[in-house]
Amino acid sequence: MSSIELAGLSRRIRSVRRSLRIQLDESQGSWSGLSASCVRQALLVYLWSQAKTSHHALDAAATYLARAAPLVIVQVAVSAKDAFDALFAATSAALMARLSTDPPASELYRACDFIIQYLLHDWVRSQNVEYGVAPTRQQLVRQALLFVPDGLPEAVENRLCLPFYGGPPSQRAYLRRFRKAWNGRIGTLPVTASLPIHVLQEKAYSFYRWANCIPPDNILVNMDECSLAVHVEGCRGTVLRSVRGAVRASLSTQRSRMTLLASVSTDFGFNAILPQVIIANKTQFPIKFMKFLDPAITDRLKIWRGATAWNTAAFMCSYLRLLHENWQSYCPEKPLTLLFDCAACHLHSTVRSLAKTLGLQVLVVPAGATGTLQPLDAYIFRTLRCEIRRQWTQTKSEAAEGVVSREAWLRVMATAVETVLSHRDWQRAFEGTGVTKQQNCISSHALKALQWDECPKIPAGRPSVGQASCIFPSRGAGSGNIEAWVKECAGDVLQAELAELKQRRQELREAFKANKAHMKAAQKRKAKLVKAARQLSVSDLQNLLGSMTAERTE
């Protein structure tokens, strides 16, 4: 056969195949408005996804149908799975046989490409939610190659694998299309508390019971530590591409940190005189520098020097004395309640005893829940850091050669603290976290973090001993004083439980004495019976045994 005749025969074969395909399309054609190509690709997704994930084959096909023809699914008013079930039932055996043995290459490629993306999306979601991992390009490429269906024609398989074997540019282009199609982005996952949600809910419930015991006319003060960097980072602004600018700072300056003891109150007037303290080590602020420091700074911001820039129990005691001094000068007739977290320096025995001596009530935020239940963490520190960056950028732009001196840095901190903490009313922060108003004004952010549709009804009275125990850390620094803090939290409830336990112990003792007397009486009766049995003769014992046997027989 000549080449011309062979070419003509090939054309006739292609023409016959085309006519058969048209006939099949006309017979099976569209289903409820779907095009024949869409129907075939949905069936191919179902057939070829069974090799990789048999239990997800129906989900994959239904997802393809919903994404390829969403309007048709809406018109028929059924779910995507029901629509595919009806489509599969209406498909003829001839079409299924053809798709299984000789599927169109282009449609098979599109169906398998969807299968890879569907499985890749499912895997990424699992990594994000269950493992807390945002997969990299290399991980995605490696996993996508594992999702390529087996048994594909060589041409289709090579076309599917081409973006993954083509190098980083083609991989990035493929993943860019994948993220666009499946609502993904390049980013980082937020860091959240590692507490299980039921533990977080239990801690919040116990904390709210404790907070509701505080009279509404009390002045509530929230104190917490905030780390301050000497070299403020994260300042965003305009940068020209035509120049090469840089922020000049030594390594020691970049690493240098201090601690701010920040305080806010439910009483706006008391905010202005609350102690705001910066803790620094002795090398950061030498004595010579402190002697010539502008008094306008120290009037607004207290500066304490120590061996470390971290807060300690000794610094906490100094803070309590300063807070008590300001309270007595402002409104001593109103009780004061201090709210802080479970840091080890806060729970020290000296801090607890000094607070009791000064007449300060204490409310402790549960460990691991400060981002939701503490006003400073939930509302205020973000605003304070933004104000610090704004003030620092303005000061740096006006300083000689852009160098911010230590005194200028302190002036920035004093201005930011005064603006954000002292001259603002933060009553809404206490209400939003549920600390005040009996949780009637709790924010949607707190409810979302606690996964509550609405705040449950908190009963009156202090938390039980078990509920109070879950507020405090069970181990680590400061855990040795937990028993005393639990007594402080449970209060009258603890005394009632102790009285109940003592009464129960007394009842058990009396029952034990009665049981012991009963046992002694039984032993005496047994001894009498044994003594009487020994005095009986052999014939009497035989008669007694015979009568007992006769009674059993009857």
C-alpha positions in Angstrom: 0.0 0.0 0.0 1.4 3.3 -1.0 1.8 6.3 1.3 -0.9 8.2 -0.4 -3.4 5.3 0.1 -2.3 5.0 3.7 -2.8 8.7 4.4 -6.3 8.4 2.8 -7.2 5.4 5.0 -6.0 7.3 8.1 -8.3 10.2 7.2 -11.3 7.9 6.8 -10.6 6.3 10.2 -10.5 9.7 11.8 -13.7 10.7 10.0 -15.5 7.6 11.3 -14.3 8.2 14.8 -15.5 11.8 14.6 -18.9 10.7 13.4 -19.2 8.1 16.1 -18.3 10.7 18.7 -20.9 13.1 17.4 -23.5 10.3 17.5 -22.7 9.5 21.1 -22.8 13.2 21.9 -26.2 13.5 20.4 -27.5 10.4 22.1 -26.0 11.2 25.6 -25.3 14.8 24.8 -26.2 17.4 27.4 -27.8 16.5 30.7 -29.9 19.3 32.3 -28.1 21.9 30.2 -24.5 20.5 30.6 -22.4 20.3 27.5 -21.2 16.9 26.3 -17.6 17.8 27.0 -18.4 18.7 30.6 -20.3 15.5 31.1 -17.4 13.4 29.8 -14.8 15.2 31.9 -17.0 14.8 35.0 -17.2 11.1 34.3 -13.4 10.9 33.6 -12.7 12.6 37.0 -14.9 10.0 38.7 -13.2 7.1 36.9 -9.6 8.2 37.2 -9.8 9.5 40.7 -10.8 6.1 42.0 -7.3 4.8 41.5 -5.9 7.5 43.9 -8.7 8.1 46.3 -11.7 5.7 45.9 -13.6 7.1 48.9 -13.2 10.7 47.5 -14.1 9.9 43.9 -17.7 11.0 44.1 -16.6 14.2 46.0 -14.1 15.0 43.3 -16.5 14.5 40.5 -19.2 16.5 42.3 -16.7 19.3 43.0 -15.7 19.4 39.3 -19.4 19.6 38.3 -20.1 22.4 40.7 -17.0 24.4 39.5 -17.5 23.7 35.8 -21.3 24.4 35.6 -22.4 26.2 38.8 -25.4 27.9 37.1 -26.8 24.5 36.0 -26.5 23.1 39.5 -28.4 26.1 40.8 -31.1 25.8 38.2 -31.9 22.1 39.0 -31.9 23.0 42.7 -30.1 19.9 43.9 -26.7 19.3 45.5 -23.6 18.6 43.2 -23.5 15.0 44.5 -27.1 14.4 43.6 -26.6 16.0 40.2 -23.6 13.7 39.5 -25.6 10.7 40.7 -28.4 11.5 38.2 -25.8 12.1 35.5 -24.0 8.8 36.1 -27.3 6.9 36.1 -28.3 8.5 32.8 -25.0 7.6 31.1 -25.1 4.7 28.7 -22.8 1.7 28.9 -21.4 2.5 25.5 -20.1 5.9 26.6 -18.7 4.5 29.8 -16.9 1.8 27.9 -15.5 4.3 25.5 -14.3 6.6 28.3 -12.7 3.7 30.0 -10.8 2.3 27.0 -10.3 5.2 24.6 -10.9 8.6 26.2 -10.1 11.8 24.3 -6.6 12.8 25.2 -7.4 16.5 25.7 -10.4 15.8 28.0 -8.4 13.2 29.9 -5.6 15.7 30.5 -8.1 18.3 31.8 -9.8 15.7 34.0 -6.5 14.4 35.5 -5.2 18.0 36.0 -8.3 18.7 38.0 -7.8 15.5 40.1 -4.2 16.6 40.9 -5.4 20.0 42.0 -8.4 18.6 44.0 -6.1 16.2 45.9 -3.5 18.9 46.3 -6.1 21.3 47.7 -7.3 18.6 50.2 -3.7 18.0 51.3 -2.9 21.7 51.8 -6.0 22.1 53.8 -5.0 19.2 56.0 -1.5 20.6 56.5 -2.9 24.1 57.4 -5.6 22.9 59.8 -4.2 19.7 61.4 -0.5 20.2 61.3 -0.2 24.0 61.3 2.1 24.0 58.2 2.1 26.3 55.2 3.7 24.0 52.5 6.5 25.3 50.5 6.9 25.1 46.7 9.1 22.0 46.9 6.6 20.2 49.2 3.7 21.1 46.8 5.6 19.8 43.8 6.6 16.6 45.5 3.1 16.0 46.6 1.5 16.8 43.2 3.7 14.2 41.5 2.3 11.6 43.9 -1.2 12.5 42.9 -0.7 11.9 39.1 -3.0 8.9 38.3 -1.4 5.6 37.3 -1.9 4.0 33.9 -2.3 7.1 31.9 -1.2 7.3 28.2 2.4 8.4 28.0 1.6 11.6 26.2 -1.0 12.7 28.8 1.3 11.8 31.7 4.2 13.7 30.2 2.0 16.7 29.7 0.8 16.6 33.3 4.3 16.3 34.7 5.9 18.9 32.5 5.2 21.9 34.9 6.8 20.0 37.8 9.9 18.8 36.0 10.4 22.1 34.1 12.2 23.9 36.9 11.3 26.6 39.4 9.8 29.1 36.9 7.3 26.6 35.5 6.5 25.3 39.0 5.8 28.8 40.3 3.5 29.4 37.3 1.6 26.2 37.9 1.2 27.0 41.6 0.2 30.5 40.9 -2.7 29.2 38.8 -3.5 26.6 41.5 -3.7 29.3 44.2 -5.9 31.5 42.0 -8.3 28.6 41.2 -8.5 27.3 44.8 -8.5 30.6 46.8 -5.0 30.2 48.1 -2.2 32.7 48.8 1.4 32.9 49.8 1.6 33.8 53.5 2.1 32.6 57.0 -0.3 31.0 59.4 -1.3 32.9 62.5 0.0 31.6 65.8 -2.7 30.8 68.3 -2.8 29.4 71.8 -2.1 25.7 71.9 -4.9 25.1 74.4 -7.7 22.8 73.4 -10.9 24.7 73.0 -12.7 22.9 75.8 -9.8 23.8 78.2 -9.9 27.4 77.1 -13.7 27.5 77.6 -13.4 26.0 81.1 -10.7 28.6 82.0 -12.9 31.5 80.7 -15.9 30.2 82.6 -14.0 29.9 85.9 -12.4 33.4 85.4 -15.8 35.0 84.7 -17.3 33.5 87.8 -14.4 35.0 89.8 -14.7 38.4 88.0 -18.5 38.6 88.6 -17.8 38.5 92.4 -16.1 41.9 92.1 -18.6 44.7 93.1 -19.3 47.0 90.1 -18.2 50.2 92.0 -14.6 48.8 92.4 -11.8 50.5 90.5 -10.3 47.7 88.3 -6.7 48.1 87.2 -5.1 45.9 84.6 -1.3 45.7 84.7 0.9 43.7 82.3 4.5 43.7 80.9 5.3 44.9 77.4 8.7 44.4 75.8 10.3 47.6 74.4 13.0 47.6 71.8 15.7 50.3 71.8 15.8 50.0 68.0 12.1 50.2 66.9 11.5 47.9 64.0 8.6 47.4 61.6 8.2 51.0 60.5 6.7 51.0 57.1 6.8 53.9 54.7 7.9 55.0 51.2 11.2 53.6 49.8 12.6 54.7 46.5 13.9 52.0 44.2 16.5 54.3 42.7 18.4 54.7 45.9 19.9 52.2 48.4 19.0 53.4 51.8 19.4 51.5 55.1 18.8 51.9 58.8 22.0 52.1 60.7 22.0 50.4 64.1 24.6 48.3 65.9 24.0 44.7 66.8 23.8 45.5 70.6 21.2 48.2 69.9 19.1 45.9 67.8 19.2 43.3 70.6 18.6 45.6 73.5 15.2 45.3 75.2 13.5 46.9 78.2 10.2 46.1 80.0 7.3 48.5 80.3 4.9 47.9 83.3 1.8 49.3 81.6 -1.4 50.0 83.6 -5.0 51.0 82.6 -8.1 51.4 84.7 -11.9 51.4 84.4 -11.8 54.8 85.9 -10.8 57.4 83.3 -9.7 59.9 86.0 -7.4 57.3 87.7 -5.7 56.5 84.4 -3.9 59.8 84.5 -2.1 59.0 87.7 -1.6 55.3 87.3 2.1 54.2 87.5 3.7 53.6 84.2 7.2 52.1 84.7 10.1 51.2 82.5 12.5 48.5 83.9 16.1 48.6 82.5 19.3 47.1 83.5 22.1 49.2 85.0 24.2 49.3 81.8 21.3 50.7 79.7 20.8 53.7 81.9 23.9 54.5 84.0 23.7 56.7 87.1 25.4 59.6 85.4 22.7 59.6 82.7 19.9 59.4 85.2 21.2 62.5 87.1 20.9 64.8 84.1 17.7 63.3 82.8 14.9 65.8 82.0 12.4 65.8 84.9 9.5 66.1 82.4 10.2 62.5 81.4 10.5 61.1 84.9 7.3 62.8 85.9 5.3 60.9 83.3 7.3 57.7 83.2 9.0 56.0 86.2 12.4 54.4 85.4 13.7 51.6 87.6 17.2 50.1 87.2 18.1 46.6 88.2 20.4 43.7 87.5 18.0 42.6 84.7 15.5 44.4 82.5 12.9 41.7 83.3 10.1 42.1 85.8 10.8 40.3 89.2 8.9 39.8 92.4 10.8 42.6 94.0 9.8 45.0 91.2 6.2 43.8 91.6 6.2 44.7 95.3 7.5 48.1 94.4 4.8 48.5 91.9 2.1 47.5 94.4 3.4 50.1 96.9 3.3 52.8 94.2 -0.1 51.8 93.0 -1.4 51.9 96.6 0.1 55.3 97.1 -1.7 56.7 94.0 -5.0 55.0 95.0 -4.9 56.5 98.5 -4.4 60.0 97.0 -7.1 59.6 94.4 -10.1 57.8 95.9 -9.4 55.6 99.0 -13.1 55.0 99.7 -13.5 53.0 96.5 -12.0 49.4 96.7 -9.3 48.6 94.2 -8.9 45.3 92.3 -5.7 44.5 90.4 -5.9 42.3 87.3 -2.8 40.6 86.0 -1.8 37.3 84.4 -0.1 34.1 85.7 3.5 35.2 85.2 5.8 33.7 87.9 6.8 37.1 89.3 3.1 37.9 89.8 2.2 34.7 91.7 5.1 35.0 94.1 4.2 34.6 97.8 5.6 38.0 98.7 3.3 39.7 96.1 0.2 37.9 97.4 1.0 38.7 101.0 1.8 42.4 100.2 -1.4 42.9 98.2 -3.4 41.5 101.2 -1.6 43.8 103.5 -2.2 46.9 101.4 -5.9 46.0 101.0 -5.7 45.3 97.2 -8.0 42.7 95.8 -6.4 40.5 93.1 -8.0 39.0 89.9 -5.8 36.6 87.9 -6.2 36.0 84.1 -6.0 32.3 83.3 -2.8 30.9 82.0 -2.8 30.7 78.1 -5.9 32.9 77.7 -4.5 36.4 78.0 -4.9 37.2 74.4 -8.7 36.8 74.8 -9.4 37.8 78.4 -6.9 40.5 79.3 -7.7 44.0 78.1 -4.1 45.1 77.6 -3.3 42.1 75.4 -6.6 42.0 73.5 -7.1 45.7 72.8 -4.3 48.1 74.0 -0.8 46.9 73.2 -1.4 46.9 69.5 -2.4 50.6 69.6 0.5 51.4 71.9 3.1 49.8 69.5 1.6 51.7 66.5 1.9 55.0 68.4 5.5 54.1 69.5 6.5 53.5 65.8 4.8 56.7 64.7 6.6 58.8 67.4 9.9 57.1 66.8 9.8 57.6 63.1 9.0 61.3 63.5 11.8 61.7 66.1 14.3 59.8 64.0 13.5 61.9 60.9 14.2 65.1 62.8 17.3 63.9 64.7 20.9 64.7 63.6 22.0 62.1 61.1 19.0 60.0 62.1 20.4 58.9 65.4 18.0 58.8 68.3 19.6 59.4 71.7 18.6 57.6 74.9 16.9 60.6 76.2 15.0 61.1 72.9 14.0 57.4 73.0 12.7 57.9 76.6 10.8 61.0 75.4 9.2 58.9 72.6 8.1 56.2 75.1 6.8 58.8 77.6 4.7 60.6 74.9 3.3 57.3 73.5 2.4 56.0 76.9 0.8 59.2 77.9 -1.2 59.4 74.6 -2.4 55.8 74.6 -2.6 54.7 78.2 -3.1 57.9 80.3 -5.3 60.0 78.1 -7.8 57.5 76.8 -10.8 55.8 78.3 -10.4 52.1 78.1 -13.6 51.1 79.8 -14.7 49.4 76.5 -11.6 47.1 76.6 -12.7 45.7 80.0 -16.3 45.3 78.8 -15.2 43.6 75.5 -13.1 41.0 77.2 -16.0 40.2 79.6 -14.2 41.3 82.8 -17.0 43.9 83.7 -20.7 44.2 83.2 -21.4 40.5 83.9 -20.3 39.6 80.3 -23.3 41.5 78.9 -21.0 43.6 76.5 -18.5 40.9 75.6 -17.1 41.4 72.1 -17.6 39.2 69.0 -13.9 38.7 68.9 -13.9 37.1 72.4 -16.9 35.0 71.5 -15.2 33.8 68.3 -12.0 33.0 70.1 -13.9 31.0 72.7 -16.2 29.4 70.0 -19.3 30.5 71.8 -22.4 31.7 69.8 -23.3 33.7 72.9 -21.8 33.9 76.4 -23.3 31.2 78.7 -25.1 32.2 81.8 -22.5 32.5 84.6 -24.0 31.5 88.0 -23.5 33.8 91.0 -20.8 32.9 93.6 -17.2 32.2 93.5 -15.8 29.3 91.4 -15.3 25.9 93.0 -11.9 24.6 94.0 -11.7 22.5 90.8 -12.6 25.5 88.7 -10.2 27.8 90.5 -7.4 25.3 90.0 -7.7 25.4 86.2 -7.0 29.1 86.2 -3.5 28.8 87.5 -0.5 26.9 85.9 -0.1 23.4 87.1 3.7 23.4 86.7 6.6 25.7 86.0 7.9 28.7 87.9 5.5 30.0 90.6 3.5 26.7 90.7 4.6 26.2 94.3 2.2 29.0 95.5 -0.8 27.8 93.6 -2.6 26.3 96.6 -2.6 29.6 98.3 -3.9 31.4 95.1 -6.6 28.8 94.7 -7.8 29.5 98.3 -7.7 33.2 97.4 -9.9 32.6 94.3 -12.3 30.0 95.8 -12.8 32.0 99.1 -16.0 31.0 100.9 -16.6 28.1 98.5 -13.3 26.5 99.7 -14.3 27.0 103.3 -17.7 25.4 102.6 -16.1 22.5 100.8 -13.6 22.0 103.7 -16.5 22.0 106.2 -18.4 19.5 104.2 -15.3 17.3 103.9 -14.8 17.5 107.7 -18.4 16.5 108.3 -18.0 13.6 106.0 -14.9 12.5 107.7 -16.6 12.6 111.1 -19.5 10.5 109.7 -17.0 7.9 108.4 -15.3 7.8 111.8 -18.6 7.2 113.6 -19.5 4.5 111.1 -16.2 2.8 111.6 -16.6 2.8 115.4 -20.0 1.3 115.1 -18.8 -1.4 112.7 -15.9 -2.1 115.0 -18.2 -2.6 118.0 -20.4 -4.9 115.9 -17.4 -7.0 114.9 -16.4 -7.3 118.6 -19.9 -8.5 119.5 -19.9 -11.1 116.7 -16.5 -12.4 117.8 -17.8 -12.8 121.4 -20.8 -14.8 120.1 -18.6 -17.0 118.0 -16.3 -17.7 121.0 -19.3 -18.7 123.1 -20.6 -21.1 120.4 -17.2 -22.7 120.0 -16.9 -23.2 123.8 -20.4 -24.8 123.9 -19.6 -27.1 121.0 -16.5 -28.4 122.8 -18.6 -29.4 125.8 -20.9 -31.6 123.6 -20.3 -35.4 123.4 -19.7 -37.3 120.2 -23.2 -38.8 120.2 -24.7 -35.3 120.5 -22.7 -34.0 117.6 -23.7 -37.0 115.4 -27.4 -36.5 116.3 -27.0 -32.7 115.5 -25.3 -33.5 112.2 -28.0 -36.1 111.2 -30.8 -33.7 111.9 -29.1 -31.0 109.8 -28.7 -33.4 106.9 -32.3 -34.5 107.2 -33.5 -30.8 107.0 -31.4 -30.2 103.9 -32.8 -33.4 102.2 -36.4 -32.3 102.9 
